[in-house]
Tab-separated table of C-alpha atoms and ligand atoms in Angstrom:
chain	number	residue	atom	x	y	z
O	1	UNK	CA	92.497	108.478	109.145
O	2	UNK	CA	94.408	109.497	106.280
O	3	UNK	CA	94.013	107.966	102.795
O	4	UNK	CA	96.394	107.959	100.098
O	5	UNK	CA	96.235	106.295	96.581
O	6	UNK	CA	98.186	106.019	93.487
O	7	UNK	CA	98.009	103.827	90.090
O	8	UNK	CA	99.725	100.630	89.918
O	9	UNK	CA	100.008	99.275	86.446
O	10	UNK	CA	100.593	95.440	86.594
O	11	UNK	CA	101.947	93.835	83.276
O	12	UNK	CA	100.833	90.362	82.540
O	13	UNK	CA	103.127	87.660	81.596
O	14	UNK	CA	101.088	86.591	78.398
O	15	UNK	CA	98.230	88.627	76.953
O	16	UNK	CA	95.129	87.369	78.600
O	17	UNK	CA	92.077	86.811	76.299
O	18	UNK	CA	88.411	86.029	77.418
O	19	UNK	CA	85.271	86.072	75.139
O	20	UNK	CA	84.975	89.784	75.372
O	21	UNK	CA	88.482	90.969	74.953
O	22	UNK	CA	92.258	90.776	75.581
O	23	UNK	CA	94.163	92.406	78.451
O	24	UNK	CA	97.869	93.323	78.521
O	25	UNK	CA	98.033	95.380	81.617
O	26	UNK	CA	96.004	95.524	84.666
O	27	UNK	CA	95.686	99.111	85.604
O	28	UNK	CA	94.852	99.053	89.225
O	29	UNK	CA	95.071	101.505	92.141
O	30	UNK	CA	97.037	100.870	95.323
O	31	UNK	CA	95.507	102.391	98.558
O	32	UNK	CA	96.899	103.034	102.010
O	33	UNK	CA	94.859	103.985	105.237
O	34	UNK	CA	97.181	105.415	107.898
O	35	UNK	CA	96.056	105.869	111.568
O	36	UNK	CA	98.139	106.001	114.783
O	37	UNK	CA	101.252	105.382	112.765
O	38	UNK	CA	99.964	102.097	111.350
O	39	UNK	CA	99.320	101.582	107.534
O	40	UNK	CA	96.866	99.288	106.092
O	41	UNK	CA	97.177	98.459	102.341
O	42	UNK	CA	94.493	97.691	99.862
O	43	UNK	CA	94.016	97.500	96.130
O	44	UNK	CA	91.277	98.390	93.644
O	45	UNK	CA	91.116	96.241	90.297
O	46	UNK	CA	88.519	98.358	88.572
O	47	UNK	CA	86.790	96.806	85.423
O	48	UNK	CA	85.299	98.942	82.685
O	49	UNK	CA	82.695	96.107	82.223
O	50	UNK	CA	81.282	97.263	85.647
O	51	UNK	CA	81.759	100.985	84.955
O	52	UNK	CA	85.103	101.504	86.740
O	53	UNK	CA	88.547	102.545	85.854
O	54	UNK	CA	91.632	104.217	87.602
O	55	UNK	CA	90.195	107.691	87.207
O	56	UNK	CA	86.648	106.713	88.659
O	57	UNK	CA	88.433	104.831	91.610
O	58	UNK	CA	90.671	107.991	92.432
O	59	UNK	CA	87.519	110.100	92.101
O	60	UNK	CA	85.390	107.722	94.292
O	61	UNK	CA	88.223	107.674	96.889
O	62	UNK	CA	88.344	111.271	97.184
O	63	UNK	CA	84.486	111.377	97.710
O	64	UNK	CA	84.705	108.614	100.366
O	65	UNK	CA	87.668	110.095	102.305
O	66	UNK	CA	85.521	112.453	104.544
O	67	UNK	CA	83.305	109.419	105.375
O	68	UNK	CA	86.294	107.450	106.740
O	69	UNK	CA	85.902	108.905	110.186
O	70	UNK	CA	88.470	108.233	113.014
O	71	UNK	CA	87.947	104.760	114.274
O	72	UNK	CA	89.239	102.067	111.903
O	73	UNK	CA	87.435	99.356	114.040
O	74	UNK	CA	84.120	100.760	113.230
O	75	UNK	CA	83.738	98.731	109.997
O	76	UNK	CA	80.200	98.452	109.737
O	77	UNK	CA	79.492	102.112	110.320
O	78	UNK	CA	82.212	103.134	108.015
O	79	UNK	CA	80.744	100.924	104.969
O	80	UNK	CA	77.310	102.194	105.775
O	81	UNK	CA	78.431	105.821	105.403
O	82	UNK	CA	80.192	104.933	102.327
O	83	UNK	CA	77.007	103.359	100.694
O	84	UNK	CA	75.153	106.451	101.870
O	85	UNK	CA	77.742	108.689	100.209
O	86	UNK	CA	77.976	107.061	96.862
O	87	UNK	CA	76.296	103.971	95.297
O	88	UNK	CA	78.238	101.253	93.310
O	89	UNK	CA	82.179	101.802	93.082
O	90	UNK	CA	82.762	98.287	94.367
O	91	UNK	CA	86.538	98.502	93.441
O	92	UNK	CA	86.974	101.628	95.264
O	93	UNK	CA	85.082	100.626	98.326
O	94	UNK	CA	86.870	97.144	98.407
O	95	UNK	CA	90.300	98.849	98.384
O	96	UNK	CA	89.446	100.877	101.569
O	97	UNK	CA	87.778	97.890	103.214
O	98	UNK	CA	90.775	95.641	102.577
O	99	UNK	CA	93.180	98.445	103.967
O	100	UNK	CA	91.013	98.680	106.917
O	101	UNK	CA	91.163	94.972	107.584
O	102	UNK	CA	94.866	95.069	107.261
O	103	UNK	CA	95.088	97.879	109.746
O	104	UNK	CA	93.010	96.078	112.216
O	105	UNK	CA	94.965	92.933	111.963
O	106	UNK	CA	98.137	94.768	112.174
O	107	UNK	CA	96.843	96.648	115.323
O	108	UNK	CA	95.658	93.371	117.028
O	109	UNK	CA	98.700	91.294	115.642
O	110	UNK	CA	96.252	88.807	113.978
O	111	UNK	CA	95.985	87.608	110.583
O	112	UNK	CA	92.773	88.665	108.827
O	113	UNK	CA	91.643	84.897	108.600
O	114	UNK	CA	91.503	84.922	112.468
O	115	UNK	CA	89.587	88.158	112.623
O	116	UNK	CA	86.958	86.267	110.626
O	117	UNK	CA	87.144	83.325	113.050
O	118	UNK	CA	88.383	80.895	110.347
O	119	UNK	CA	91.082	78.240	110.170
O	120	UNK	CA	93.988	78.469	107.763
O	121	UNK	CA	94.111	74.806	107.408
O	122	UNK	CA	90.705	74.715	105.712
O	123	UNK	CA	91.766	76.772	102.657
O	124	UNK	CA	90.970	75.041	99.511
O	125	UNK	CA	92.855	74.674	96.228
O	126	UNK	CA	92.674	77.281	93.660
O	127	UNK	CA	92.195	76.800	89.951
O	128	UNK	CA	94.769	78.184	87.392
O	129	UNK	CA	92.915	80.079	84.407
O	130	UNK	CA	93.946	79.250	80.940
O	131	UNK	CA	93.014	82.426	78.690
O	132	UNK	CA	91.893	81.906	74.975
O	133	UNK	CA	94.613	81.165	72.504
O	134	UNK	CA	95.299	78.744	69.740
O	135	UNK	CA	94.812	75.204	70.802
O	136	UNK	CA	98.584	74.724	70.769
O	137	UNK	CA	99.266	77.615	73.134
O	138	UNK	CA	96.414	76.618	75.396
O	139	UNK	CA	97.885	72.992	75.738
O	140	UNK	CA	101.374	74.560	76.337
O	141	UNK	CA	99.990	76.543	79.133
O	142	UNK	CA	97.931	73.593	80.620
O	143	UNK	CA	101.153	71.487	80.512
O	144	UNK	CA	103.234	74.042	82.312
O	145	UNK	CA	100.556	74.421	84.958
O	146	UNK	CA	100.909	70.722	85.945
O	147	UNK	CA	101.219	71.914	89.632
O	148	UNK	CA	97.642	72.884	89.577
O	149	UNK	CA	95.141	70.125	89.790
O	150	UNK	CA	92.312	72.307	88.757
O	151	UNK	CA	92.337	74.387	85.431
O	152	UNK	CA	89.661	77.145	84.636
O	153	UNK	CA	89.542	77.352	80.869
O	154	UNK	CA	88.000	80.373	79.065
O	155	UNK	CA	85.484	79.401	76.376
O	156	UNK	CA	82.993	81.130	74.024
O	157	UNK	CA	84.779	80.807	70.752
O	158	UNK	CA	84.259	78.813	67.602
O	159	UNK	CA	87.235	76.734	68.608
O	160	UNK	CA	86.208	75.583	72.249
O	161	UNK	CA	86.268	71.901	71.215
O	162	UNK	CA	89.723	71.969	69.669
O	163	UNK	CA	90.962	73.934	72.553
O	164	UNK	CA	89.675	71.500	75.171
O	165	UNK	CA	90.837	68.602	73.242
O	166	UNK	CA	94.325	69.956	73.100
O	167	UNK	CA	94.266	70.483	76.767
O	168	UNK	CA	92.814	67.254	77.759
O	169	UNK	CA	95.635	65.648	75.651
O	170	UNK	CA	98.243	66.972	77.962
O	171	UNK	CA	96.333	67.301	81.392
O	172	UNK	CA	94.179	65.164	83.633
O	173	UNK	CA	93.207	68.260	85.675
O	174	UNK	CA	89.824	68.979	86.911
O	175	UNK	CA	88.529	71.383	84.356
O	176	UNK	CA	85.931	74.139	84.815
O	177	UNK	CA	84.937	76.551	81.920
O	178	UNK	CA	83.985	80.231	81.809
O	179	UNK	CA	82.153	81.627	78.823
O	180	UNK	CA	82.069	85.265	80.248
O	181	UNK	CA	78.311	85.562	78.921
O	182	UNK	CA	79.427	84.747	75.383
O	183	UNK	CA	76.494	82.317	74.415
O	184	UNK	CA	72.792	82.550	73.824
O	185	UNK	CA	71.060	79.809	75.969
O	186	UNK	CA	70.660	77.575	72.955
O	187	UNK	CA	74.212	78.051	71.913
O	188	UNK	CA	75.410	77.352	75.612
O	189	UNK	CA	73.557	74.010	75.556
O	190	UNK	CA	74.909	72.814	72.431
O	191	UNK	CA	78.335	73.988	73.218
O	192	UNK	CA	78.412	72.281	76.577
O	193	UNK	CA	77.021	69.089	75.128
O	194	UNK	CA	79.842	69.158	72.684
O	195	UNK	CA	82.394	69.470	75.534
O	196	UNK	CA	80.893	66.794	77.656
O	197	UNK	CA	83.522	64.273	76.738
O	198	UNK	CA	86.153	66.515	78.374
O	199	UNK	CA	84.678	65.809	81.701
O	200	UNK	CA	83.863	69.513	82.856
O	201	UNK	CA	83.412	70.294	86.662
O	202	UNK	CA	81.120	73.269	86.014
O	203	UNK	CA	80.474	76.127	83.623
O	204	UNK	CA	80.676	79.750	84.556
O	205	UNK	CA	78.363	82.393	83.338
O	206	UNK	CA	77.186	80.765	80.032
O	207	UNK	CA	74.884	83.488	78.887
O	208	UNK	CA	74.329	87.348	79.140
O	209	UNK	CA	74.399	88.829	82.721
O	210	UNK	CA	70.739	90.042	82.641
O	211	UNK	CA	69.402	86.677	81.148
O	212	UNK	CA	68.530	84.965	84.456
O	213	UNK	CA	65.851	82.851	82.655
O	214	UNK	CA	68.521	81.819	80.255
O	215	UNK	CA	70.750	80.549	83.229
O	216	UNK	CA	67.785	78.492	84.422
O	217	UNK	CA	67.312	77.085	80.889
O	218	UNK	CA	70.954	76.191	80.513
O	219	UNK	CA	71.028	74.611	83.990
O	220	UNK	CA	67.770	72.533	83.232
O	221	UNK	CA	69.581	71.160	80.024
O	222	UNK	CA	73.198	70.389	80.909
O	223	UNK	CA	74.545	67.853	83.209
O	224	UNK	CA	76.966	70.110	85.033
O	225	UNK	CA	76.533	72.853	87.779
O	226	UNK	CA	76.032	76.404	86.400
O	227	UNK	CA	77.661	79.161	88.321
O	228	UNK	CA	77.024	82.842	87.724
O	229	UNK	CA	79.498	85.673	87.946
O	230	UNK	CA	78.439	88.726	85.862
O	231	UNK	CA	74.846	87.942	86.933
O	232	UNK	CA	75.822	88.292	90.595
O	233	UNK	CA	77.408	91.375	91.667
O	234	UNK	CA	76.182	92.290	95.260
O	235	UNK	CA	74.316	90.423	97.750
O	236	UNK	CA	70.981	91.805	96.760
O	237	UNK	CA	71.570	89.955	93.316
O	238	UNK	CA	71.464	86.641	95.121
O	239	UNK	CA	67.721	86.104	95.684
O	240	UNK	CA	67.367	86.982	91.975
O	241	UNK	CA	69.521	84.065	90.822
O	242	UNK	CA	68.713	81.631	93.546
O	243	UNK	CA	66.753	78.670	91.880
O	244	UNK	CA	68.370	79.638	88.399
O	245	UNK	CA	71.926	78.580	89.099
O	246	UNK	CA	73.873	76.325	91.282
O	247	UNK	CA	76.350	78.854	92.662
O	248	UNK	CA	77.707	82.315	92.581
O	249	UNK	CA	81.104	83.613	91.859
O	250	UNK	CA	81.926	86.407	94.380
O	251	UNK	CA	84.610	88.931	93.768
O	252	UNK	CA	85.933	91.480	96.260
O	253	UNK	CA	86.108	94.438	93.650
O	254	UNK	CA	82.440	93.627	92.577
O	255	UNK	CA	80.818	93.670	96.016
O	256	UNK	CA	83.065	96.110	97.882
O	257	UNK	CA	85.399	94.181	100.011
O	258	UNK	CA	85.734	91.622	102.610
O	259	UNK	CA	82.819	92.417	104.803
O	260	UNK	CA	80.405	92.472	101.963
O	261	UNK	CA	81.903	89.188	100.571
O	262	UNK	CA	81.419	87.634	103.980
O	263	UNK	CA	77.822	88.803	103.766
O	264	UNK	CA	77.359	87.376	100.362
O	265	UNK	CA	78.965	83.920	101.405
O	266	UNK	CA	76.317	83.712	104.212
O	267	UNK	CA	73.299	85.005	101.945
O	268	UNK	CA	74.299	82.502	99.154
O	269	UNK	CA	74.661	79.418	101.531
O	270	UNK	CA	71.226	80.490	103.160
O	271	UNK	CA	69.836	80.114	99.557
O	272	UNK	CA	71.498	76.682	99.222
O	273	UNK	CA	73.841	77.999	96.536
O	274	UNK	CA	77.304	76.739	95.873
O	275	UNK	CA	80.045	79.515	96.724
O	276	UNK	CA	83.070	80.368	94.665
O	277	UNK	CA	85.411	83.226	94.958
O	278	UNK	CA	87.095	84.687	91.862
O	279	UNK	CA	89.580	87.661	91.038
O	280	UNK	CA	90.315	90.055	88.291
O	281	UNK	CA	94.116	90.477	87.124
O	282	UNK	CA	95.388	91.888	90.599
O	283	UNK	CA	98.366	91.767	92.791
O	284	UNK	CA	99.033	89.749	95.772
O	285	UNK	CA	97.104	92.373	97.824
O	286	UNK	CA	93.647	91.555	96.528
O	287	UNK	CA	94.405	87.824	96.026
O	288	UNK	CA	95.548	87.398	99.580
O	289	UNK	CA	92.718	89.508	100.865
O	290	UNK	CA	90.207	87.052	99.082
O	291	UNK	CA	92.229	83.973	100.208
O	292	UNK	CA	91.629	85.015	103.905
O	293	UNK	CA	87.891	84.047	103.315
O	294	UNK	CA	88.718	81.048	101.257
O	295	UNK	CA	88.128	78.399	104.028
O	296	UNK	CA	84.465	79.096	103.525
O	297	UNK	CA	84.359	78.421	99.683
O	298	UNK	CA	83.216	75.414	97.645
O	299	UNK	CA	85.431	76.729	94.716
O	300	UNK	CA	88.472	79.177	94.700
O	301	UNK	CA	89.744	80.736	91.478
O	302	UNK	CA	92.206	83.030	93.146
O	303	UNK	CA	94.981	83.155	90.663
O	304	UNK	CA	94.993	86.766	89.102
O	305	UNK	CA	98.552	87.507	90.613
O	306	UNK	CA	99.861	84.367	89.053
O	307	UNK	CA	99.294	85.589	85.559
O	308	UNK	CA	101.453	88.834	86.327
O	309	UNK	CA	104.914	89.062	84.953
O	310	UNK	CA	105.851	89.885	88.450
O	311	UNK	CA	103.620	90.145	91.571
O	312	UNK	CA	104.996	93.350	93.503
O	313	UNK	CA	103.024	92.539	96.646
O	314	UNK	CA	103.452	88.758	97.488
O	315	UNK	CA	101.250	87.233	100.221
O	316	UNK	CA	99.306	83.927	99.845
O	317	UNK	CA	101.487	81.150	98.633
O	318	UNK	CA	100.171	78.562	96.379
O	319	UNK	CA	101.485	74.927	96.656
O	320	UNK	CA	100.051	72.315	94.380
O	321	UNK	CA	97.145	74.551	93.959
O	322	UNK	CA	96.439	74.717	97.738
O	323	UNK	CA	96.273	78.190	99.229
O	324	UNK	CA	98.658	78.779	102.108
O	325	UNK	CA	97.493	81.685	104.220
O	326	UNK	CA	99.802	84.021	105.743
O	327	UNK	CA	100.291	83.918	109.395
O	328	UNK	CA	101.613	87.283	109.988
O	329	UNK	CA	99.370	90.261	111.071
O	330	UNK	CA	96.688	91.650	108.747
O	331	UNK	CA	96.835	90.685	105.230
O	332	UNK	CA	100.445	89.394	105.512
O	333	UNK	CA	101.295	90.980	102.191
O	334	UNK	CA	104.944	92.148	101.655
O	335	UNK	CA	106.415	94.092	98.806
O	336	UNK	CA	109.324	93.653	96.366
X	401	MG	MG1	84.081	84.594	85.437
């Protein structure tokens, strides 16, 4: 198999602010795996929070390339060789895993959701994310997202109440919030109680990633489910958070791709946890890849491509929030 990779810098339509910073461009990596004249496409959306960027992705891909072998169907063996070659580097590994699934789907003329034995009709609605801004701007974004019955609002600022009030004033959507680890447990409980009147669906990652007892303390003291994201990266994290949270947010670039995500979904369900899949700011390649597993989810937050000025690789279509999975072979992603 032949591996090629190049930077893709995706410009956002608006600056995207969360509790720990603001993003203007998603500096991602486009990956192709070629074998027998068929090209599989994948994408890495590295996050410096998890120790990756474009340079580490290219370096990891170069290290992994000799472990690819010559059989794209041998996915389990390939991923085992990858993990034996280099630990971590979930975004780089995810890019290859996704390209291999695209390759296999194209070879067999089947969409990825069928390779996993799923039904496209069971795909859920995704939320649309509102980044942190002034109350007026956040309300404006919520109003213009009226085709999305579910909003995910970023919180963890001194103005959360004003922001949520402004959004609630213009929107009847289901609203979930994500604090991206901004609060101490006591702050989280106070903040969430002060937001109760806005009828929140759940809270994502209220406290620091390593504060698992803090997650449990928050969960015991607020009336809404607690989902962890930064606290749960790979499947071995699941037993550690079980009993402390209501659910986990899986991301392909954290865990290393579709097969690892499938394993996490099953492991989480075995622990009685709710399962959400989320995303970084990414093109239709990664968003569509995650969407192929979405029929298995309790909550989908797969909107990273919708925050771009333009998505160069459109695939999954969103209609009133519903994820409409492609029926073409592989990922079903095109290019503009
Ligand atoms: Mg999150």
